[in-house]
Amino acid sequence: MKLLIFDVYGDFGHFKKYYTTSSPLTFSFPPSPTIKGLIGAIEGIGKEDYLKVLSSDKCKLAVRILNPVKKMRMGLNLINTKDNFWIPLKKKNHEARTQVKMELLKDPMYRIYFHHTDEDLFNDIIEKLKNHKNVYTVSLGLSEMIADYRFVGVEDAFETGDVETEISSVLPYKYILEDRIVFEDGKKYFKEKIPADMDEERIVLDYADVVYEANGKSIRSYVSNSWVIKDEHIVFF
C-alpha cells in the first residue's frame, strides 16, 4: 500500500477536548477528524464534504509526534454574546467581551501518514503537497493557529502480523495485545481518549484510547495491525 507522508507544524495549536467548554483544554496531537479537515483544506474539499470524501472506509491515517508536547495557558478575549446580542461597550451588566483561559500547544509538529483508495484523489493530494499549493488555509485546530507543512515522501507500507516492536506513531490502545507495553526509562507515557471517527453530520462514531510518548519517542509494545515503512512501524487510527 502506498502511503503519503508529510509534516505539519506551527507556532501554536489547539485540538479542543470535547468535554471542556468555558476553559478549553487541548489534545496533545490532532485526532483523526482534525487531520481529515487539514487534508481537506489542502485538497480544497469543503467543510460540508471532507468527512464524507475522507471517510474511514476509504482512507487510513496515522500521526507521529515530532516535537515534544508543550502546553501553555493563554487568556483570550471573546465577543460576549451570552444575551444573544453584542455591543462594543459595557451596558448595565453586559460586558462587551468575555475572557477565557485556553490551553494551547506551543511549537507543535507532527508527521502524518495517509492513504486513500481513490487513486486520482490520492495522487492529486500528493501533487498539491509536493508543490505546496493548498486550496484553503491550513491550521492546527483553529483558524487562528495558522500552520505550514512539508512533503516528506511516498513510500510502500506493508502490514505485519502480531509483533512486539517499536511504534513510532501514537498508539490506539485497541491494537495493544495482552496489555503489553514495555515501559522504558527516560520516556513519558500518557493516554488520551479522542474522537477517532466522525460522520458528515459531525456525529462521533467512535472514541479511542490512545497511548503516546510526550517527547515523540517510540513506544515498545506487542501489537496487532501495525504497518512497516522501511525500518519504521506505525499503527493507524
PDB file of C-alpha atoms in Angstrom:
ATOM      1  CA  MET A   1       0.000   0.000   0.000  1.00  0.00           C
ATOM      2  CA  LYS A   2       1.274   3.473  -0.925  1.00  0.00           C
ATOM      3  CA  LEU A   3       1.464   5.979   1.900  1.00  0.00           C
ATOM      4  CA  LEU A   4       1.781   9.732   1.584  1.00  0.00           C
ATOM      5  CA  ILE A   5       3.979  11.117   4.359  1.00  0.00           C
ATOM      6  CA  PHE A   6       4.137  14.800   5.251  1.00  0.00           C
ATOM      7  CA  ASP A   7       4.899  17.040   8.223  1.00  0.00           C
ATOM      8  CA  VAL A   8       2.672  19.802   9.570  1.00  0.00           C
ATOM      9  CA  TYR A   9       3.790  22.388  12.113  1.00  0.00           C
ATOM     10  CA  GLY A  10       3.116  25.833  13.517  1.00  0.00           C
ATOM     11  CA  ASP A  11       3.735  28.237  16.392  1.00  0.00           C
ATOM     12  CA  PHE A  12       0.562  27.208  18.217  1.00  0.00           C
ATOM     13  CA  GLY A  13      -2.125  24.535  18.014  1.00  0.00           C
ATOM     14  CA  HIS A  14      -5.369  23.709  19.760  1.00  0.00           C
ATOM     15  CA  PHE A  15      -7.385  20.489  19.360  1.00  0.00           C
ATOM     16  CA  LYS A  16     -10.251  21.002  21.756  1.00  0.00           C
ATOM     17  CA  LYS A  17     -11.137  18.240  24.174  1.00  0.00           C
ATOM     18  CA  TYR A  18     -14.829  17.532  23.731  1.00  0.00           C
ATOM     19  CA  TYR A  19     -15.601  17.619  27.458  1.00  0.00           C
ATOM     20  CA  THR A  20     -14.167  21.133  28.099  1.00  0.00           C
ATOM     21  CA  THR A  21     -16.215  24.278  27.454  1.00  0.00           C
ATOM     22  CA  SER A  22     -15.502  27.559  29.271  1.00  0.00           C
ATOM     23  CA  SER A  23     -11.757  26.813  29.730  1.00  0.00           C
ATOM     24  CA  PRO A  24     -10.904  24.672  26.685  1.00  0.00           C
ATOM     25  CA  LEU A  25      -8.154  22.072  27.007  1.00  0.00           C
ATOM     26  CA  THR A  26      -6.319  20.602  24.061  1.00  0.00           C
ATOM     27  CA  PHE A  27      -5.434  17.092  22.972  1.00  0.00           C
ATOM     28  CA  SER A  28      -1.697  16.576  22.594  1.00  0.00           C
ATOM     29  CA  PHE A  29      -1.982  15.589  18.925  1.00  0.00           C
ATOM     30  CA  PRO A  30      -4.635  16.059  16.225  1.00  0.00           C
ATOM     31  CA  PRO A  31      -7.380  13.390  16.296  1.00  0.00           C
ATOM     32  CA  SER A  32      -8.308  11.671  13.057  1.00  0.00           C
ATOM     33  CA  PRO A  33     -11.258  14.010  12.127  1.00  0.00           C
ATOM     34  CA  THR A  34      -8.951  17.033  12.573  1.00  0.00           C
ATOM     35  CA  ILE A  35      -6.340  15.539  10.248  1.00  0.00           C
ATOM     36  CA  LYS A  36      -9.075  14.914   7.681  1.00  0.00           C
ATOM     37  CA  GLY A  37     -10.019  18.583   7.885  1.00  0.00           C
ATOM     38  CA  LEU A  38      -6.396  19.562   7.360  1.00  0.00           C
ATOM     39  CA  ILE A  39      -6.051  17.311   4.287  1.00  0.00           C
ATOM     40  CA  GLY A  40      -9.412  18.595   3.041  1.00  0.00           C
ATOM     41  CA  ALA A  41      -8.077  22.167   3.270  1.00  0.00           C
ATOM     42  CA  ILE A  42      -5.025  21.251   1.201  1.00  0.00           C
ATOM     43  CA  GLU A  43      -7.128  19.475  -1.435  1.00  0.00           C
ATOM     44  CA  GLY A  44      -9.912  22.055  -1.453  1.00  0.00           C
ATOM     45  CA  ILE A  45     -12.691  19.806  -0.150  1.00  0.00           C
ATOM     46  CA  GLY A  46     -15.371  21.925   1.531  1.00  0.00           C
ATOM     47  CA  LYS A  47     -16.151  21.601   5.226  1.00  0.00           C
ATOM     48  CA  GLU A  48     -19.503  20.027   4.362  1.00  0.00           C
ATOM     49  CA  ASP A  49     -17.876  17.240   2.345  1.00  0.00           C
ATOM     50  CA  TYR A  50     -14.432  16.338   3.672  1.00  0.00           C
ATOM     51  CA  LEU A  51     -15.680  13.904   6.329  1.00  0.00           C
ATOM     52  CA  LYS A  52     -17.559  12.000   3.603  1.00  0.00           C
ATOM     53  CA  VAL A  53     -14.802  12.112   0.975  1.00  0.00           C
ATOM     54  CA  LEU A  54     -12.222  11.094   3.583  1.00  0.00           C
ATOM     55  CA  SER A  55     -14.401   8.603   5.434  1.00  0.00           C
ATOM     56  CA  SER A  56     -12.631   5.864   7.357  1.00  0.00           C
ATOM     57  CA  ASP A  57     -13.667   3.118   4.925  1.00  0.00           C
ATOM     58  CA  LYS A  58     -11.752   4.948   2.167  1.00  0.00           C
ATOM     59  CA  CYS A  59      -8.644   6.219   3.875  1.00  0.00           C
ATOM     60  CA  LYS A  60      -6.077   5.344   6.514  1.00  0.00           C
ATOM     61  CA  LEU A  61      -4.423   7.807   8.869  1.00  0.00           C
ATOM     62  CA  ALA A  62      -1.657   7.716  11.443  1.00  0.00           C
ATOM     63  CA  VAL A  63       0.155  10.514  13.244  1.00  0.00           C
ATOM     64  CA  ARG A  64       3.587  10.748  14.842  1.00  0.00           C
ATOM     65  CA  ILE A  65       4.610  13.404  17.381  1.00  0.00           C
ATOM     66  CA  LEU A  66       7.832  15.094  16.185  1.00  0.00           C
ATOM     67  CA  ASN A  67       8.278  17.945  18.669  1.00  0.00           C
ATOM     68  CA  PRO A  68       7.925  17.399  22.436  1.00  0.00           C
ATOM     69  CA  VAL A  69       4.407  18.187  23.653  1.00  0.00           C
ATOM     70  CA  LYS A  70       4.454  21.624  25.320  1.00  0.00           C
ATOM     71  CA  LYS A  71       1.253  23.159  26.682  1.00  0.00           C
ATOM     72  CA  MET A  72       0.617  26.683  27.940  1.00  0.00           C
ATOM     73  CA  ARG A  73      -2.382  28.739  29.067  1.00  0.00           C
ATOM     74  CA  MET A  74      -3.348  31.999  27.381  1.00  0.00           C
ATOM     75  CA  GLY A  75      -6.203  34.406  28.078  1.00  0.00           C
ATOM     76  CA  LEU A  76      -8.312  35.118  25.002  1.00  0.00           C
ATOM     77  CA  ASN A  77     -10.848  37.936  24.722  1.00  0.00           C
ATOM     78  CA  LEU A  78     -14.025  36.718  23.056  1.00  0.00           C
ATOM     79  CA  ILE A  79     -17.082  38.690  21.984  1.00  0.00           C
ATOM     80  CA  ASN A  80     -19.734  38.397  24.688  1.00  0.00           C
ATOM     81  CA  THR A  81     -22.927  37.003  23.143  1.00  0.00           C
ATOM     82  CA  LYS A  82     -24.374  35.494  26.315  1.00  0.00           C
ATOM     83  CA  ASP A  83     -27.556  37.576  25.996  1.00  0.00           C
ATOM     84  CA  ASN A  84     -27.849  36.844  22.261  1.00  0.00           C
ATOM     85  CA  PHE A  85     -26.527  40.248  21.237  1.00  0.00           C
ATOM     86  CA  TRP A  86     -23.227  42.080  21.104  1.00  0.00           C
ATOM     87  CA  ILE A  87     -22.475  45.728  21.753  1.00  0.00           C
ATOM     88  CA  PRO A  88     -18.957  47.203  21.638  1.00  0.00           C
ATOM     89  CA  LEU A  89     -19.284  48.943  25.058  1.00  0.00           C
ATOM     90  CA  LYS A  90     -20.315  47.881  28.541  1.00  0.00           C
ATOM     91  CA  LYS A  91     -24.042  48.391  29.098  1.00  0.00           C
ATOM     92  CA  LYS A  92     -25.503  47.836  32.539  1.00  0.00           C
ATOM     93  CA  ASN A  93     -24.459  44.296  33.420  1.00  0.00           C
ATOM     94  CA  HIS A  94     -23.452  43.322  29.888  1.00  0.00           C
ATOM     95  CA  GLU A  95     -19.691  43.393  29.192  1.00  0.00           C
ATOM     96  CA  ALA A  96     -18.578  43.807  25.581  1.00  0.00           C
ATOM     97  CA  ARG A  97     -16.157  40.918  25.808  1.00  0.00           C
ATOM     98  CA  THR A  98     -15.512  37.907  27.976  1.00  0.00           C
ATOM     99  CA  GLN A  99     -12.106  36.407  28.669  1.00  0.00           C
ATOM    100  CA  VAL A 100     -11.427  32.685  28.755  1.00  0.00           C
ATOM    101  CA  LYS A 101      -8.298  30.759  29.630  1.00  0.00           C
ATOM    102  CA  MET A 102      -7.375  28.485  26.746  1.00  0.00           C
ATOM    103  CA  GLU A 103      -4.796  25.723  26.751  1.00  0.00           C
ATOM    104  CA  LEU A 104      -2.545  25.832  23.678  1.00  0.00           C
ATOM    105  CA  LEU A 105       0.182  23.653  22.226  1.00  0.00           C
ATOM    106  CA  LYS A 106       3.471  25.512  21.692  1.00  0.00           C
ATOM    107  CA  ASP A 107       5.627  24.707  18.639  1.00  0.00           C
ATOM    108  CA  PRO A 108       3.670  21.572  17.695  1.00  0.00           C
ATOM    109  CA  MET A 109       4.961  19.422  14.839  1.00  0.00           C
ATOM    110  CA  TYR A 110       3.509  16.162  13.578  1.00  0.00           C
ATOM    111  CA  ARG A 111       4.185  13.633  10.833  1.00  0.00           C
ATOM    112  CA  ILE A 112       1.068  12.444   9.010  1.00  0.00           C
ATOM    113  CA  TYR A 113       0.755   9.098   7.200  1.00  0.00           C
ATOM    114  CA  PHE A 114      -2.130   8.959   4.739  1.00  0.00           C
ATOM    115  CA  HIS A 115      -3.638   6.602   2.160  1.00  0.00           C
ATOM    116  CA  HIS A 116      -6.831   6.895   0.110  1.00  0.00           C
ATOM    117  CA  THR A 117      -8.455   4.241  -2.055  1.00  0.00           C
ATOM    118  CA  ASP A 118      -9.369   6.785  -4.754  1.00  0.00           C
ATOM    119  CA  GLU A 119      -6.150   6.822  -6.755  1.00  0.00           C
ATOM    120  CA  ASP A 120      -6.921  10.041  -8.639  1.00  0.00           C
ATOM    121  CA  LEU A 121      -7.742  11.910  -5.442  1.00  0.00           C
ATOM    122  CA  PHE A 122      -4.721  10.424  -3.666  1.00  0.00           C
ATOM    123  CA  ASN A 123      -2.340  11.451  -6.466  1.00  0.00           C
ATOM    124  CA  ASP A 124      -3.830  14.953  -6.599  1.00  0.00           C
ATOM    125  CA  ILE A 125      -3.253  15.428  -2.860  1.00  0.00           C
ATOM    126  CA  ILE A 126       0.331  14.231  -3.343  1.00  0.00           C
ATOM    127  CA  GLU A 127       0.921  16.777  -6.123  1.00  0.00           C
ATOM    128  CA  LYS A 128      -0.525  19.624  -4.050  1.00  0.00           C
ATOM    129  CA  LEU A 129       1.725  18.731  -1.125  1.00  0.00           C
ATOM    130  CA  LYS A 130       4.793  18.376  -3.344  1.00  0.00           C
ATOM    131  CA  ASN A 131       4.166  21.805  -4.865  1.00  0.00           C
ATOM    132  CA  HIS A 132       2.975  23.379  -1.591  1.00  0.00           C
ATOM    133  CA  LYS A 133      -0.267  24.527  -3.224  1.00  0.00           C
ATOM    134  CA  ASN A 134      -3.099  24.168  -0.725  1.00  0.00           C
ATOM    135  CA  VAL A 135      -6.544  25.465  -1.701  1.00  0.00           C
ATOM    136  CA  TYR A 136      -7.685  26.642   1.744  1.00  0.00           C
ATOM    137  CA  THR A 137      -5.578  27.933   4.628  1.00  0.00           C
ATOM    138  CA  VAL A 138      -4.084  25.165   6.729  1.00  0.00           C
ATOM    139  CA  SER A 139      -4.343  25.448  10.508  1.00  0.00           C
ATOM    140  CA  LEU A 140      -3.752  23.356  13.608  1.00  0.00           C
ATOM    141  CA  GLY A 141      -7.214  23.030  15.094  1.00  0.00           C
ATOM    142  CA  LEU A 142      -8.401  26.659  14.997  1.00  0.00           C
ATOM    143  CA  SER A 143      -8.335  29.240  12.218  1.00  0.00           C
ATOM    144  CA  GLU A 144      -6.069  31.440  14.366  1.00  0.00           C
ATOM    145  CA  MET A 145      -3.447  28.678  14.545  1.00  0.00           C
ATOM    146  CA  ILE A 146      -2.022  29.017  11.037  1.00  0.00           C
ATOM    147  CA  ALA A 147       0.186  26.070  10.065  1.00  0.00           C
ATOM    148  CA  ASP A 148       2.761  25.183   7.447  1.00  0.00           C
ATOM    149  CA  TYR A 149       3.597  21.780   6.010  1.00  0.00           C
ATOM    150  CA  ARG A 150       6.260  19.976   4.006  1.00  0.00           C
ATOM    151  CA  PHE A 151       6.219  16.951   1.749  1.00  0.00           C
ATOM    152  CA  VAL A 152       8.301  14.040   3.055  1.00  0.00           C
ATOM    153  CA  GLY A 153       7.674  11.261   0.535  1.00  0.00           C
ATOM    154  CA  VAL A 154       5.506   8.469  -0.809  1.00  0.00           C
ATOM    155  CA  GLU A 155       6.518   5.055   0.491  1.00  0.00           C
ATOM    156  CA  ASP A 156       5.354   1.456   0.316  1.00  0.00           C
ATOM    157  CA  ALA A 157       3.883   0.198   3.589  1.00  0.00           C
ATOM    158  CA  PHE A 158       3.444  -3.478   4.497  1.00  0.00           C
ATOM    159  CA  GLU A 159       1.147  -4.908   7.145  1.00  0.00           C
ATOM    160  CA  THR A 160       2.778  -7.084   9.776  1.00  0.00           C
ATOM    161  CA  GLY A 161       1.321  -9.843  11.898  1.00  0.00           C
ATOM    162  CA  ASP A 162       1.187  -9.693  15.671  1.00  0.00           C
ATOM    163  CA  VAL A 163       4.582  -8.381  16.680  1.00  0.00           C
ATOM    164  CA  GLU A 164       6.499  -6.766  19.538  1.00  0.00           C
ATOM    165  CA  THR A 165       8.210  -3.736  18.100  1.00  0.00           C
ATOM    166  CA  GLU A 166       8.939  -0.007  18.420  1.00  0.00           C
ATOM    167  CA  ILE A 167       5.889   2.001  17.324  1.00  0.00           C
ATOM    168  CA  SER A 168       6.689   5.494  16.043  1.00  0.00           C
ATOM    169  CA  SER A 169       3.130   6.763  15.748  1.00  0.00           C
ATOM    170  CA  VAL A 170       0.647   7.384  18.528  1.00  0.00           C
ATOM    171  CA  LEU A 171      -0.777   4.010  19.536  1.00  0.00           C
ATOM    172  CA  PRO A 172      -4.522   3.267  19.789  1.00  0.00           C
ATOM    173  CA  TYR A 173      -4.935   1.004  22.805  1.00  0.00           C
ATOM    174  CA  LYS A 174      -7.200  -1.454  20.972  1.00  0.00           C
ATOM    175  CA  TYR A 175      -4.192  -2.711  18.994  1.00  0.00           C
ATOM    176  CA  ILE A 176      -2.103  -3.480  22.090  1.00  0.00           C
ATOM    177  CA  LEU A 177      -2.108  -7.230  22.727  1.00  0.00           C
ATOM    178  CA  GLU A 178      -2.115  -8.643  26.262  1.00  0.00           C
ATOM    179  CA  ASP A 179      -1.809  -5.065  27.612  1.00  0.00           C
ATOM    180  CA  ARG A 180       1.874  -5.378  26.844  1.00  0.00           C
ATOM    181  CA  ILE A 181       3.808  -2.112  26.792  1.00  0.00           C
ATOM    182  CA  VAL A 182       7.496  -2.093  27.654  1.00  0.00           C
ATOM    183  CA  PHE A 183       7.928   0.965  29.868  1.00  0.00           C
ATOM    184  CA  GLU A 184      11.450   2.306  29.425  1.00  0.00           C
ATOM    185  CA  ASP A 185      13.471   4.786  31.488  1.00  0.00           C
ATOM    186  CA  GLY A 186      13.647   8.296  30.058  1.00  0.00           C
ATOM    187  CA  LYS A 187      10.251   8.122  28.364  1.00  0.00           C
ATOM    188  CA  LYS A 188       6.983   9.790  29.379  1.00  0.00           C
ATOM    189  CA  TYR A 189       3.839   7.777  28.659  1.00  0.00           C
ATOM    190  CA  PHE A 190       0.354   9.272  28.505  1.00  0.00           C
ATOM    191  CA  LYS A 191      -3.086   8.137  27.376  1.00  0.00           C
ATOM    192  CA  GLU A 192      -5.920  10.277  25.999  1.00  0.00           C
ATOM    193  CA  LYS A 193      -9.423   9.398  24.855  1.00  0.00           C
ATOM    194  CA  ILE A 194     -10.015  11.010  21.461  1.00  0.00           C
ATOM    195  CA  PRO A 195     -12.804  11.068  18.875  1.00  0.00           C
ATOM    196  CA  ALA A 196     -11.466   8.534  16.378  1.00  0.00           C
ATOM    197  CA  ASP A 197     -14.186   8.693  13.741  1.00  0.00           C
ATOM    198  CA  MET A 198     -16.929  11.142  12.805  1.00  0.00           C
ATOM    199  CA  ASP A 199     -19.607  11.149  10.094  1.00  0.00           C
ATOM    200  CA  GLU A 200     -20.538  14.046   7.810  1.00  0.00           C
ATOM    201  CA  GLU A 201     -23.155  15.196  10.353  1.00  0.00           C
ATOM    202  CA  ARG A 202     -20.226  15.619  12.787  1.00  0.00           C
ATOM    203  CA  ILE A 203     -21.555  12.865  14.998  1.00  0.00           C
ATOM    204  CA  VAL A 204     -18.746  10.953  16.673  1.00  0.00           C
ATOM    205  CA  LEU A 205     -18.942   7.306  15.624  1.00  0.00           C
ATOM    206  CA  ASP A 206     -16.057   6.001  17.677  1.00  0.00           C
ATOM    207  CA  TYR A 207     -13.838   7.070  20.560  1.00  0.00           C
ATOM    208  CA  ALA A 208     -10.409   5.599  21.138  1.00  0.00           C
ATOM    209  CA  ASP A 209      -7.917   5.449  23.993  1.00  0.00           C
ATOM    210  CA  VAL A 210      -4.561   6.375  22.509  1.00  0.00           C
ATOM    211  CA  VAL A 211      -1.124   5.982  24.123  1.00  0.00           C
ATOM    212  CA  TYR A 212       1.708   8.358  23.217  1.00  0.00           C
ATOM    213  CA  GLU A 213       5.179   9.363  24.374  1.00  0.00           C
ATOM    214  CA  ALA A 214       5.307  13.070  25.187  1.00  0.00           C
ATOM    215  CA  ASN A 215       8.702  13.705  23.595  1.00  0.00           C
ATOM    216  CA  GLY A 216       7.811  11.895  20.384  1.00  0.00           C
ATOM    217  CA  LYS A 217       9.904   8.821  21.184  1.00  0.00           C
ATOM    218  CA  SER A 218       8.817   5.363  20.094  1.00  0.00           C
ATOM    219  CA  ILE A 219       6.757   3.023  22.267  1.00  0.00           C
ATOM    220  CA  ARG A 220       7.777  -0.617  22.500  1.00  0.00           C
ATOM    221  CA  SER A 221       4.664  -2.763  22.555  1.00  0.00           C
ATOM    222  CA  TYR A 222       3.145  -6.059  21.440  1.00  0.00           C
ATOM    223  CA  VAL A 223       0.612  -5.024  18.808  1.00  0.00           C
ATOM    224  CA  SER A 224      -1.654  -6.178  16.038  1.00  0.00           C
ATOM    225  CA  ASN A 225      -2.378  -4.335  12.781  1.00  0.00           C
ATOM    226  CA  SER A 226       0.912  -2.480  12.574  1.00  0.00           C
ATOM    227  CA  TRP A 227       2.475  -1.390   9.303  1.00  0.00           C
ATOM    228  CA  VAL A 228       6.144  -1.125   8.443  1.00  0.00           C
ATOM    229  CA  ILE A 229       7.687   1.593   6.263  1.00  0.00           C
ATOM    230  CA  LYS A 230      11.373   0.899   5.677  1.00  0.00           C
ATOM    231  CA  ASP A 231      12.542   0.431   9.303  1.00  0.00           C
ATOM    232  CA  GLU A 232       9.647   2.302  10.955  1.00  0.00           C
ATOM    233  CA  HIS A 233       6.478   0.781  12.443  1.00  0.00           C
ATOM    234  CA  ILE A 234       3.213   2.723  12.686  1.00  0.00           C
ATOM    235  CA  VAL A 235      -0.392   1.996  13.643  1.00  0.00           C
ATOM    236  CA  PHE A 236      -3.408   3.617  12.015  1.00  0.00           C
ATOM    237  CA  PHE A 237      -6.326   5.046  13.986  1.00  0.00           C
TER     238      PHE A 237
END
